[in-house]
Short mmCIF file of C-alpha atoms in Angstrom, two decimals:
data_model
loop_
_atom_site.label_atom_id
_atom_site.label_comp_id
_atom_site.label_asym_id
_atom_site.label_seq_id
_atom_site.Cartn_x
_atom_site.Cartn_y
_atom_site.Cartn_z
CA VAL A 1 -14.01 -0.86 -28.51
CA GLN A 2 -16.84 0.36 -26.45
CA LEU A 3 -19.03 -1.37 -24.11
CA GLN A 4 -22.85 -0.34 -23.22
CA ALA A 5 -25.01 -1.03 -20.04
CA SER A 6 -28.25 -1.33 -20.81
CA GLY A 7 -31.55 -2.57 -18.93
CA GLY A 8 -31.24 0.17 -15.30
CA GLY A 9 -34.23 1.89 -14.09
CA LEU A 10 -36.82 1.93 -11.41
CA VAL A 11 -37.52 -1.18 -9.25
CA GLN A 12 -39.43 -1.98 -5.55
CA PRO A 13 -37.42 -3.38 -2.82
CA GLY A 14 -37.25 -7.22 -3.70
CA GLY A 15 -37.28 -6.77 -7.00
CA SER A 16 -35.40 -7.85 -9.89
CA LEU A 17 -33.80 -6.08 -12.98
CA ARG A 18 -30.73 -7.93 -15.66
CA LEU A 19 -28.48 -5.77 -16.84
CA SER A 20 -27.22 -6.42 -20.07
CA CYS A 21 -23.36 -5.53 -21.48
CA THR A 22 -22.71 -5.22 -24.99
CA ALA A 23 -20.03 -5.08 -26.92
CA SER A 24 -19.49 -3.48 -30.29
CA GLY A 25 -15.76 -3.42 -32.26
CA PHE A 26 -14.34 -6.14 -31.48
CA GLY A 27 -16.03 -9.56 -29.60
CA LEU A 28 -16.34 -10.09 -26.34
CA GLU A 29 -15.33 -14.34 -26.39
CA TYR A 30 -11.91 -13.77 -24.96
CA TYR A 31 -12.53 -10.78 -22.36
CA TYR A 32 -13.74 -11.11 -18.84
CA ILE A 33 -16.26 -8.53 -17.59
CA ALA A 34 -16.74 -6.18 -14.71
CA TRP A 35 -19.52 -4.90 -12.40
CA PHE A 36 -18.74 -2.01 -10.71
CA ARG A 37 -21.62 0.45 -9.25
CA GLN A 38 -21.01 4.18 -7.93
CA THR A 39 -23.26 6.13 -6.21
CA PRO A 40 -22.22 9.87 -5.38
CA GLY A 41 -20.16 10.39 -2.55
CA LYS A 42 -18.68 6.57 -2.10
CA GLU A 43 -16.45 5.13 -3.45
CA ARG A 44 -17.06 2.78 -6.84
CA GLU A 45 -17.57 -0.25 -5.84
CA GLY A 46 -16.60 -3.59 -7.60
CA ILE A 47 -19.15 -6.24 -7.59
CA SER A 48 -18.89 -9.38 -9.36
CA CYS A 49 -16.92 -10.42 -12.99
CA ILE A 50 -17.41 -13.11 -15.37
CA SER A 51 -13.72 -14.72 -17.24
CA SER A 52 -13.98 -15.47 -21.18
CA SER A 53 -15.06 -18.92 -20.74
CA GLY A 54 -17.65 -17.62 -17.79
CA ASP A 55 -16.69 -20.61 -15.63
CA SER A 56 -15.19 -18.36 -12.72
CA ARG A 57 -17.06 -16.24 -11.20
CA TYR A 58 -16.61 -13.48 -8.40
CA PHE A 59 -19.31 -11.50 -6.45
CA ALA A 60 -18.48 -9.17 -3.83
CA ASP A 61 -19.60 -9.91 -0.09
CA SER A 62 -23.02 -7.12 -1.05
CA VAL A 63 -24.26 -8.73 -3.93
CA LYS A 64 -23.29 -12.34 -3.27
CA GLY A 65 -26.56 -14.40 -3.22
CA ARG A 66 -28.70 -12.12 -4.88
CA PHE A 67 -26.95 -11.08 -7.78
CA THR A 68 -25.47 -13.33 -10.89
CA MET A 69 -23.76 -13.47 -14.14
CA SER A 70 -24.27 -15.03 -17.16
CA ARG A 71 -22.39 -14.02 -20.96
CA ASP A 72 -23.89 -14.98 -24.70
CA ASN A 73 -21.22 -14.84 -26.97
CA ALA A 74 -23.13 -14.98 -30.11
CA LYS A 75 -24.86 -11.85 -28.75
CA ASN A 76 -21.87 -9.93 -27.65
CA THR A 77 -23.21 -9.54 -24.25
CA VAL A 78 -22.97 -10.34 -20.71
CA TYR A 79 -25.59 -10.03 -18.07
CA LEU A 80 -25.71 -8.38 -14.48
CA GLN A 81 -29.15 -10.43 -13.03
CA MET A 82 -29.86 -8.78 -10.33
CA ASN A 83 -32.92 -10.53 -7.60
CA SER A 84 -33.53 -9.24 -3.91
CA LEU A 85 -32.67 -5.83 -4.73
CA GLU A 86 -32.56 -3.42 -1.83
CA PRO A 87 -32.58 0.48 -1.48
CA ASP A 88 -28.33 -0.15 -0.25
CA ASP A 89 -28.39 -1.10 -4.80
CA THR A 90 -29.42 2.55 -6.14
CA ALA A 91 -26.72 2.90 -7.90
CA VAL A 92 -25.32 4.25 -11.66
CA TYR A 93 -23.83 0.05 -12.75
CA TYR A 94 -21.02 -0.21 -15.45
CA CYS A 95 -19.90 -2.98 -16.84
CA ALA A 96 -15.61 -3.19 -18.24
CA THR A 97 -12.83 -5.38 -19.41
CA ALA A 98 -9.18 -4.79 -19.60
CA ASP A 99 -6.73 -6.19 -22.51
CA GLY A 100 -5.06 -9.37 -22.28
CA PRO A 101 -3.55 -11.11 -22.42
CA TYR A 102 -5.08 -13.61 -19.19
CA GLY A 103 -6.60 -16.70 -18.44
CA SER A 104 -9.69 -18.28 -19.92
CA THR A 105 -10.55 -18.46 -16.19
CA TRP A 106 -9.17 -14.62 -14.69
CA CYS A 107 -11.50 -12.22 -13.87
CA ASN A 108 -11.26 -9.06 -10.74
CA VAL A 109 -12.42 -6.37 -10.18
CA ASN A 110 -9.17 -3.99 -9.50
CA SER A 111 -10.28 -1.00 -11.61
CA ASN A 112 -6.54 0.02 -12.21
CA VAL A 113 -6.06 -3.20 -14.79
CA LEU A 114 -9.78 -1.73 -17.12
CA ASN A 115 -9.18 -0.42 -19.62
CA TYR A 116 -12.88 0.05 -21.11
CA TRP A 117 -15.49 1.16 -19.84
CA GLY A 118 -18.89 1.39 -21.02
CA LYS A 119 -21.54 3.93 -19.85
CA GLY A 120 -23.41 3.15 -16.35
CA THR A 121 -27.14 2.62 -16.51
CA GLN A 122 -28.42 3.62 -13.50
CA VAL A 123 -30.50 1.48 -11.10
CA THR A 124 -32.87 2.60 -8.54
CA VAL A 125 -34.28 0.71 -5.91
CA SER A 126 -37.05 2.42 -3.95
CA SER A 127 -41.19 2.12 -2.72
#
């Protein structure tokens, strides 16, 4: 069971990036996915999640209105679309999930219950 985050890079303030979280070794369709980010010296921040059905989403206040999530179960991939990026969004971004059971409309960003983590992808917002 592996997750891999990708799509990071360098972008100017106000720009956009789309991160992907791809699973291997299992089908993502029964799992919710959460996104976290971390910068050196700061606590890891849970910023968003999407339920396995895709019907429920959560966004932290710091990204609400700018970030969206979607999923393509046929591609075993979940996406984090990041718009209107700001320098404070600079971080390493990780995706994670947890074993069930849980409902298809459930998701959360409690890192204590997440037992599968992907390697992160660096996002740098700078002019």
